[in-house]
XYZ file of C-alpha atoms in Angstrom:
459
model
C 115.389 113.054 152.072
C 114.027 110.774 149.138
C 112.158 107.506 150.415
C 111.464 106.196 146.649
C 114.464 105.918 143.789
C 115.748 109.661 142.783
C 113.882 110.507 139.173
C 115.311 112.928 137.002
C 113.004 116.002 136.716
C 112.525 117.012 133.076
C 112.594 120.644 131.060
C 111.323 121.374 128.112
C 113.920 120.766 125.425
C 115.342 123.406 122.933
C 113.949 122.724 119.486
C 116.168 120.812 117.072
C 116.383 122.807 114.180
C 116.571 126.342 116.631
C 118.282 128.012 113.136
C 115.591 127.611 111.214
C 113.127 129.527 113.428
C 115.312 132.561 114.260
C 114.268 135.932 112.568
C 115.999 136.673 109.544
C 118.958 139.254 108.910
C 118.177 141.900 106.596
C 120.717 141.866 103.714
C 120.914 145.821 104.155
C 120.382 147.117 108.008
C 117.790 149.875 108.107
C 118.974 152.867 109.055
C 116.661 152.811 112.011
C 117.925 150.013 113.195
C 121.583 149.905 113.003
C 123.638 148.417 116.346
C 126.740 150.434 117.368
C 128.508 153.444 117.310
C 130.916 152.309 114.534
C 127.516 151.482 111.898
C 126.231 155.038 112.957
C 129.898 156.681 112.701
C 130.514 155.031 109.064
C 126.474 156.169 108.031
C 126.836 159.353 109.145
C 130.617 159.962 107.101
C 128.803 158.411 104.207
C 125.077 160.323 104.059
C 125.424 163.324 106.255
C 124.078 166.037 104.001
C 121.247 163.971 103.313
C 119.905 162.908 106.760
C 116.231 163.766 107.850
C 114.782 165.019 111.044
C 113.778 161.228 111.556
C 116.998 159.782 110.542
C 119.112 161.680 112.543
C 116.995 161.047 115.746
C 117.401 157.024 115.335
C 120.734 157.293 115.422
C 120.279 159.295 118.733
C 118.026 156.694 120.052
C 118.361 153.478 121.907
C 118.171 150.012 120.036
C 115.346 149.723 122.456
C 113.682 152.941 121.379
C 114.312 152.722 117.717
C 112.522 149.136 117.919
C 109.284 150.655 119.671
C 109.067 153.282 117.185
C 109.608 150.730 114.375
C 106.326 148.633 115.889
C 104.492 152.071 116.395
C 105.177 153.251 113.211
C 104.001 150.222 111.993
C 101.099 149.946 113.987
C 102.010 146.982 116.203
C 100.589 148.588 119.373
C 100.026 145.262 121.064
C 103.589 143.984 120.499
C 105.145 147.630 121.408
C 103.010 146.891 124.805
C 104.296 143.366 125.155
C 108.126 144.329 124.562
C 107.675 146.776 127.017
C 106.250 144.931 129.962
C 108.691 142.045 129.164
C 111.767 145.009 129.759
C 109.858 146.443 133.152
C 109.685 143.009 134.030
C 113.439 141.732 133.527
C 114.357 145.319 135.506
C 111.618 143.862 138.505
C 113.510 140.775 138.605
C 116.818 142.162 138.884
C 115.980 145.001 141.104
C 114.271 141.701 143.626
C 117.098 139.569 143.278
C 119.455 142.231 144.114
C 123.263 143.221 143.909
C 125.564 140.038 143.568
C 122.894 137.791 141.826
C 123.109 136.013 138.521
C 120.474 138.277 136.734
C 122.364 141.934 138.521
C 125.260 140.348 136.438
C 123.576 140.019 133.164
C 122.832 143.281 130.710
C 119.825 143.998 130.674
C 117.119 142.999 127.781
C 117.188 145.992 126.238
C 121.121 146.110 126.460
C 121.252 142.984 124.225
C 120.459 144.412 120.078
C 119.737 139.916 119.130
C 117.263 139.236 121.241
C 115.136 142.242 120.518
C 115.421 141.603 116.923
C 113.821 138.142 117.762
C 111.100 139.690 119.736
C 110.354 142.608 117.025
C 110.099 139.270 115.038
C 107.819 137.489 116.087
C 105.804 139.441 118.289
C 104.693 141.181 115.169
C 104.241 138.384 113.241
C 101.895 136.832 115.830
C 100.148 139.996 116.152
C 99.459 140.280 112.468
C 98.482 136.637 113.062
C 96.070 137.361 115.321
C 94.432 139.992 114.017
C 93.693 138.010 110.911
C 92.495 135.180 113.271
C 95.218 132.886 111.926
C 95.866 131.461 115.471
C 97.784 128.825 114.397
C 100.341 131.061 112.555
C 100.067 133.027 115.794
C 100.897 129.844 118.209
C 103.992 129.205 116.284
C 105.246 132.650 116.302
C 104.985 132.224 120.057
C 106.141 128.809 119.967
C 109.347 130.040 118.290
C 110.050 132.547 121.280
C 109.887 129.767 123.686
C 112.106 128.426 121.818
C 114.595 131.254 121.127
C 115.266 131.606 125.188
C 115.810 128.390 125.953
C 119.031 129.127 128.214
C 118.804 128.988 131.685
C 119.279 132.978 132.149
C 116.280 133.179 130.030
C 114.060 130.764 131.186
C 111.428 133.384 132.684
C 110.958 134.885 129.139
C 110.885 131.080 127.664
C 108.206 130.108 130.151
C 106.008 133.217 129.538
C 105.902 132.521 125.545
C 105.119 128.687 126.676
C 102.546 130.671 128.476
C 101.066 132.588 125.650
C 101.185 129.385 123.279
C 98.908 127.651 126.254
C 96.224 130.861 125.637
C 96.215 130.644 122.168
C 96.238 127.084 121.748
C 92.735 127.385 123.186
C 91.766 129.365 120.185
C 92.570 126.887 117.430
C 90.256 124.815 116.510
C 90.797 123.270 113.198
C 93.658 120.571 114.073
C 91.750 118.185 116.633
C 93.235 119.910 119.510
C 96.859 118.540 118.511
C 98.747 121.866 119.563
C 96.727 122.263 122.812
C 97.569 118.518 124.047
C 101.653 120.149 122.730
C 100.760 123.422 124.858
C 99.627 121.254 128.026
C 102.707 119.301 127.561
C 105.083 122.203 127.489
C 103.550 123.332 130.403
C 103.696 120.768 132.502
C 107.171 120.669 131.658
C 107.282 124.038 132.700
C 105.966 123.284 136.313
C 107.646 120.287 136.702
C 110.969 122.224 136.267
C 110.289 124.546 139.078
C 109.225 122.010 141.442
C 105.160 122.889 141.246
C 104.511 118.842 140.382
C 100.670 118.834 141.551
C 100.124 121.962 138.252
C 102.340 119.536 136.171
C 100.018 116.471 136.535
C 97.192 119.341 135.704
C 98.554 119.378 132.820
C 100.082 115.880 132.104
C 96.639 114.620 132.639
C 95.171 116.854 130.314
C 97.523 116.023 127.121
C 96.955 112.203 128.136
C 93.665 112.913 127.773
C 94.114 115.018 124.467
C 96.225 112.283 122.815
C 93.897 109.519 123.459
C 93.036 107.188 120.380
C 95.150 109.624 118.684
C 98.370 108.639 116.096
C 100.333 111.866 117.055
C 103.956 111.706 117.110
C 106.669 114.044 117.922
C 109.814 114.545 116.187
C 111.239 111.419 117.062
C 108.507 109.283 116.130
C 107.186 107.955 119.627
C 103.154 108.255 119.712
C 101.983 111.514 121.923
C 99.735 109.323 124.262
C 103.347 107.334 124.485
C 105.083 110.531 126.034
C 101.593 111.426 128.118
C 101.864 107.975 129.975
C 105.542 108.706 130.531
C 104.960 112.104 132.036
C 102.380 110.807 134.026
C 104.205 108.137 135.411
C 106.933 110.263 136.078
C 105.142 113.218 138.109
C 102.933 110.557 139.725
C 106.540 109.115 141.271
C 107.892 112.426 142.701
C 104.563 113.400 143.660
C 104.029 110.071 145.742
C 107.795 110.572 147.274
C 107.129 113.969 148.374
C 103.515 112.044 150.421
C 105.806 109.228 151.846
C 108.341 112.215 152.862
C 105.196 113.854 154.538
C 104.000 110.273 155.943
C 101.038 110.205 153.872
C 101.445 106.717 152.921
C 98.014 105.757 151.661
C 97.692 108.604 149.422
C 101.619 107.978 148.144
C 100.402 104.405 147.008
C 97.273 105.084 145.462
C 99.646 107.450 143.316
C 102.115 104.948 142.333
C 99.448 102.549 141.367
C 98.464 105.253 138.616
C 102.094 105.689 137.985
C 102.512 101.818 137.768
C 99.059 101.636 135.079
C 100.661 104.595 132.722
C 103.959 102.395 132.649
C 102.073 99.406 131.437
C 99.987 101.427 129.186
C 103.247 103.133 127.225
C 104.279 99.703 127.565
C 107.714 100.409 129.088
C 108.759 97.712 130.633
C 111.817 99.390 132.461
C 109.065 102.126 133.786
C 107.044 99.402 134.917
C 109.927 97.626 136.489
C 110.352 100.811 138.409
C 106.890 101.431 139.297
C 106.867 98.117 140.938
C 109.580 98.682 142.817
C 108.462 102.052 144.632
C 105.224 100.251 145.079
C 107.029 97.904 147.063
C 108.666 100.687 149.103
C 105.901 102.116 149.535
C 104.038 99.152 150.798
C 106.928 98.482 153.132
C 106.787 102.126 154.434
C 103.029 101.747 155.071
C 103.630 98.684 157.535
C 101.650 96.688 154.622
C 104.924 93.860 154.057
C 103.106 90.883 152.967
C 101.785 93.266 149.662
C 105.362 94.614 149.917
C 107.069 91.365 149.002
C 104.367 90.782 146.393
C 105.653 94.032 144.185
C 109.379 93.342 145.341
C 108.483 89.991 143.472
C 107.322 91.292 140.297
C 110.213 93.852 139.886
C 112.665 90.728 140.498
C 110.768 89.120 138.065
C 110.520 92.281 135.184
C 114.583 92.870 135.965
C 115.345 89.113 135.365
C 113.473 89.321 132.017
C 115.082 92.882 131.580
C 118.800 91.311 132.552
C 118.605 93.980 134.642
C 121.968 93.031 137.215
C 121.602 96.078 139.008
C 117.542 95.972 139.514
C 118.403 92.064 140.274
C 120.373 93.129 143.059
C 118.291 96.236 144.504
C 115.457 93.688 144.559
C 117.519 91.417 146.906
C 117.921 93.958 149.022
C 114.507 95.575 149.310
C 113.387 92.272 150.084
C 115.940 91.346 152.769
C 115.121 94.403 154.480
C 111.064 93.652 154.465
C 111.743 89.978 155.898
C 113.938 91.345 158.301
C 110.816 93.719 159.866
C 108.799 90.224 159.329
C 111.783 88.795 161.844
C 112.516 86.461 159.160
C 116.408 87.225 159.154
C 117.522 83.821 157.998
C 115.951 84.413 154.797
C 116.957 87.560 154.586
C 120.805 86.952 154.962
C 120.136 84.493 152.308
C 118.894 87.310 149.556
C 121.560 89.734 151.105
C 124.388 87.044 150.488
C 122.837 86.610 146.600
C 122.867 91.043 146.417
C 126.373 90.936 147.697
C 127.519 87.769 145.294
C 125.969 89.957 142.171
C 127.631 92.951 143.393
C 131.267 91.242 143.234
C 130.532 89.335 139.707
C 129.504 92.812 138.084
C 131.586 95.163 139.904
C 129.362 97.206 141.683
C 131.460 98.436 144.234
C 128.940 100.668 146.202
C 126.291 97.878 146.289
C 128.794 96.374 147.469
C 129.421 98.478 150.645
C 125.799 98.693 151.116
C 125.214 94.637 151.138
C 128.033 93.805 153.222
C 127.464 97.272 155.709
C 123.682 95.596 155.901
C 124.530 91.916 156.379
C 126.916 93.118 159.253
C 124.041 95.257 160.841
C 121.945 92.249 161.086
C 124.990 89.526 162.403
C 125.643 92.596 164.909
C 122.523 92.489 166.289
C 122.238 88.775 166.279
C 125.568 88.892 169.186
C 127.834 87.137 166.369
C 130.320 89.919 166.181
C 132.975 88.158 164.475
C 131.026 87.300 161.628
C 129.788 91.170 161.731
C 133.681 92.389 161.637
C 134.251 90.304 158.959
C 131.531 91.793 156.826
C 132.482 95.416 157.916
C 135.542 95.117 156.977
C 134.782 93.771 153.749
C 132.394 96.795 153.981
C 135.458 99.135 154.656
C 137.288 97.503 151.907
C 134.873 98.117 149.010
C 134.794 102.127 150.256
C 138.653 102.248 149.982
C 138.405 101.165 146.091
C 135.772 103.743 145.692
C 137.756 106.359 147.432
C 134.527 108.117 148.662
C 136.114 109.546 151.966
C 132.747 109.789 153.741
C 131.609 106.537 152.875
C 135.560 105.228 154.103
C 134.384 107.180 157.397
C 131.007 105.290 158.177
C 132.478 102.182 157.207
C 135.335 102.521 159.780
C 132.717 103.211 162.498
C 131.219 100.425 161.905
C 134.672 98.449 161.564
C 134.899 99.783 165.362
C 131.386 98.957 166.515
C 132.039 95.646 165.560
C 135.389 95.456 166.845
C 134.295 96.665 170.042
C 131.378 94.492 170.455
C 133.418 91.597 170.032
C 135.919 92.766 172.315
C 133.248 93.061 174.779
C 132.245 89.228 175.222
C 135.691 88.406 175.746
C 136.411 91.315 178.088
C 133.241 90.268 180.372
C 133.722 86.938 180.245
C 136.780 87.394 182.165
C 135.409 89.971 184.229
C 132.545 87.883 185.514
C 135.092 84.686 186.088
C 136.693 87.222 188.532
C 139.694 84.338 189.280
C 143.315 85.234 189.254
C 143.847 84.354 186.119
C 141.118 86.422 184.125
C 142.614 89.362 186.298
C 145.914 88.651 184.720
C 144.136 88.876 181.686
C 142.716 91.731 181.560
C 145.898 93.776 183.191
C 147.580 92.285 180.848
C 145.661 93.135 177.604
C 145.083 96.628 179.588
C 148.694 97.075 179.872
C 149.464 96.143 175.843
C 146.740 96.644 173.470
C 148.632 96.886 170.515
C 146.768 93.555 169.262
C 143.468 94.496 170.110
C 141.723 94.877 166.632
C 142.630 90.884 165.962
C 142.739 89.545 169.127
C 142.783 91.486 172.107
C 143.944 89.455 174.603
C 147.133 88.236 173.421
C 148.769 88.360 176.785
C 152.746 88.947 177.165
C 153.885 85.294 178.324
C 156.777 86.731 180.473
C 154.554 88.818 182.627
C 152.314 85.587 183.309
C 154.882 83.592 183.354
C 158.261 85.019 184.897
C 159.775 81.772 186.300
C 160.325 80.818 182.670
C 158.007 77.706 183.093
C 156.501 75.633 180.179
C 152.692 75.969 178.952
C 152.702 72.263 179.624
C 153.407 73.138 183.508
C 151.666 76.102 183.974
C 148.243 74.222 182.387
C-alpha cells in the first residue's frame, strides 16, 4: 500500500511526427517482395513465360525468407542476424507465456509483411551506417525502430532498439554527448515503466548530469536539465515510497530531500509543493513530528501561493493528524474543521468523507459520541452523493460505532442506578427499539404508566 501521494509512472512517448520516420513504399513492389497470394496470382498470369529460377522461388518463399535473402543478397549479414534473433526471440516469448496469453494471440513477427519492411529498413540503413562509422546516422536509424513499436504488444522490440541507441550513443562523439544524455533518458524511461526504479535513477542521474550548463531542449521547448530534474524528482518519490513501505524511513527521507532539491532546481513550484509534502509524511512516519509540521508548513504555504484548494486542504489534514500523535487534538479539530469547511465551499465530496470520517474518529475517542454521530453521519452523507458503495459501507460502520457508543452511556447509566425505574427503562427500550438510532430510550408511556396518571403525578 502507498504511504506517500500515488505518482504517475512515465513511458517513453511515441514520436510526434511517427509518419515521417516510417520506411518508404516502393512505387513498384519488387517481385521479391510482393505480400499475398492475389500479387503473386496476378504476377504470375501476367509474366509467366518469363520467370527465372530466382523469381519463381520468391514467390514460393515466405515474406520472412524473401526479406533474409534480400539482406544476404545484399550483403547485410549483420541485419539478416539481427532480424533473425528478434523472430527466435518473439517465438521464446510466446512459447514462455503460453496458450491463452496476449502474445499466443498475436501473429507472429514474421506473420506481419509491415513491420518487417520497417526492420529491412532500417536495420540496413544503420548497418550501412555503421560500417561507414556514421554513428549518428546509425543512432537514428535505431532511434526510428524504437519508435516504430511503440504499442504496448510491441514494447519488448521498442525497448531493445532503445537498447541499441544506448550502445551506440556511446560511440558518437561529435555532438557534446547530446544523444547519449537522450539515450540515458529513454532508458530510464524504459526501467521506470517496468517497475526497475533504482536502474531508472542510473540513468536519470546520468542525463542530469549530461545536460548540465547545457541549452538543450526537446521538442517542446523545455531545457533538457529541466526534464532531468523532473525525472529525478519523480523516481526519487516512488523510490522513497517503496523505503517507507519497507520501514526504511531514514533512507526514504534522505531521498525525498534530493527529490525536494531537483524540484527547486527545475523550478516547479507544484513539484516542490509536492516534495514538501511527502517530506512531511515522511517525517511523520519516522516519529520525527516537530520537522513534520515544519514541511506540512511550507506546502500550506507553496499551495496558498499556488491557490492550490485541494493542496490547502490535504495540508489541513496532514497536519491535524501529526498534532493529534503530539496529543494536541484541540488544535487539530481546529485544522480538520478548516479541511472540512474547504471541502464543502469547493465541492470536494470525498475530502469530504475523509474530514468528517476523521473528526468523528477523534470526538469518538474523546467519549463525546453524539458529536461523533453527527460527524459520521455527515460522513455517510457525503458517500451517498458519491455513490461509491464501499465507501457508503465503511461510513455506515462507523454511523453504527457511533451509534452504539452513545447508546452505551445511556444504557449503563441505568444499569449501574439499578432502581426500579432504570429497570423499567431498559425493559422497556429492550422490548421496543424501533427508536434506537435517535434516541433509544423513548419508553412506551402506557407500559410505565397504566393507571393513566399525569407526568405531573408520577414525577
Amino acid at each position: 500500500m502507498n504511504i506517500l501521494p500515488p505518482v504517475p509512472v512515465q513511458s517513453p512517448q511515441e514520436h510526434p511526427d511517427m509518419e515521417e520516420i516510417r520506411c518508404p513504399s516502393p512505387v513498384l513492389a519488387r517481385m521479391h517482395l510482393i505480400k499475398g497470394k492475389d500479387a503473386i496470382d496476378r504476377y504470375l498470369a501476367m509474366h509467366i513465360k518469363g520467370l527465372s529460377k530466382q523469381e519463381a522461388a520468391a514467390y514460393r518463399n515466405s515474406y520472412k525468407k524473401n526479406i533474409c535473402i534480400d539482406m544476404l543478397r545484399q550483403g547485410y549479414h549483420k541485419s539478416f542476424a539481427e532480424l533473425f534473433t528478434l523472430i527466435e526471440k518473439w517465438n521464446a516469448l510466446r512459447e514462455a507465456s503460453g496458450p491463452g496469453s496476449a502474445i499466443w494471440l498475436q501473429k507472429s513477427l514474421e506473420e506481419q509483411p509491415d513491420k518487417l519492411d520497417q526492420l529491412h529498413h532500417f536495420l540496413t540503413r544503420a548497418e550501412a551506417a555503421q560500417r561507414s562509422e556514421y554513428y549518428e546516422e546509425m543512432y537514428l536509424n535505431q532511434l526510428s525502430l524504437a519508435y516504430c513499436f511503440n504499442k504496448s504488444e510491441d514494447r519488448w522490440l521498442r525497448n531493445y532498439f532503445y537498447e541499441q541507441c544506448y550502445k551506440t550513443a556511446q560511440l558518437i562523439k561529435i555532438d557534446g554527448g547530446r544523444k547519449e544524455a537522450d539515450a540515458h533518458s529513454n532508458m530510464g524511461l524504459v526501467y521506470e515503466e517496468q517497475g526497475q526504479f533504482l536502474k531508472a535513477a542510473e540513468h536519470y542521474e546520468a542525463f542530469y548530469h549530461l545536460t548540465v550548463g547545457r541549452i538543450w531542449k526537446d521538442e517542446t521547448g523545455r531545457t533538457l536539465n529541466t526534464l532531468a530534474c523532473e525525472h529525478l524528482w519523480r523516481i526519487y518519490t516512488l523510490l522513497a515510497d517503496k523505503m517507507l513501505q519497507n520501514k526504511e524511513h531514514q533512507q526514504a527521507i534522505k531521498t525525498l530531500i534530493k527529490a525536494f532539491e531537483m524540484a527547486k532546481e527545475a523550478g516547479n513550484r507544484n513539484m516542490e509543493a509536492d516534495a514538501a509534502f511527502c517530506l512531511g509524511l515522511a517525517y511523520h512516519s519516522a516519529g520525527e513530528e516537530d520537522t513534520a509540521i515544519l514541511k506540512l508548513n511550507a506546502y500550506l504555504e507553496l499551495s496558498k501561493i499556488l491557490g492550490d484548494y485541494v493542496g490547502i486542504g490535504r495540508a489541513y489534514q496532514a497536519l491535524a493528524q501529526v498534532l493529534v500523535s503530539l496529543g494536541e487534538v484541540d488544535e487539530a479539530i481546529t485544522y480538520l474543521e478548516k479541511f472540512m469547511n474547504i471541502a464543502k465551499n469547493i465541492q470536494l465530496t470525498h475530502s469530504l468523507v475523509d474530514a468528517c470520517t476523521f473528526l468523528g474518529n477523534i470526538y469518538n475517542e474523546r467519549g463525546n459520541y453524539s458529536k461523533a454521530c453527527e460527524y459520521f453521519d455527515q460522513a455517510f452523507c457525503a458517500a451517498n452523493v458519491l455513490g461509491d458503495l464501499p465507501l457508503v459501507n465503511e461510513t455506515k460502520v462507523y454511523c453504527g460505532i457511533g451509534k452504539a457508543h452513545n447508546m452505551m452511556v445511556k444504557v449503563n447509566s441505568h444499569t449501574e442506578a439499578a432502581d426500579h425505574v432504570g429497570i423499567e427503562y431498559l425493559l422497556a427500550w429492550k422490548g421496543n427499539r424501533s427508536d434506537m438510532c435517535t434516541d433509544p430510550f423513548t419508553v412506551d408511556f402506557i407500559k410505565l404508566n397504566p393507571l393513566g396518571l399525569s407526568q405531573s403525578v408520577m414525577k
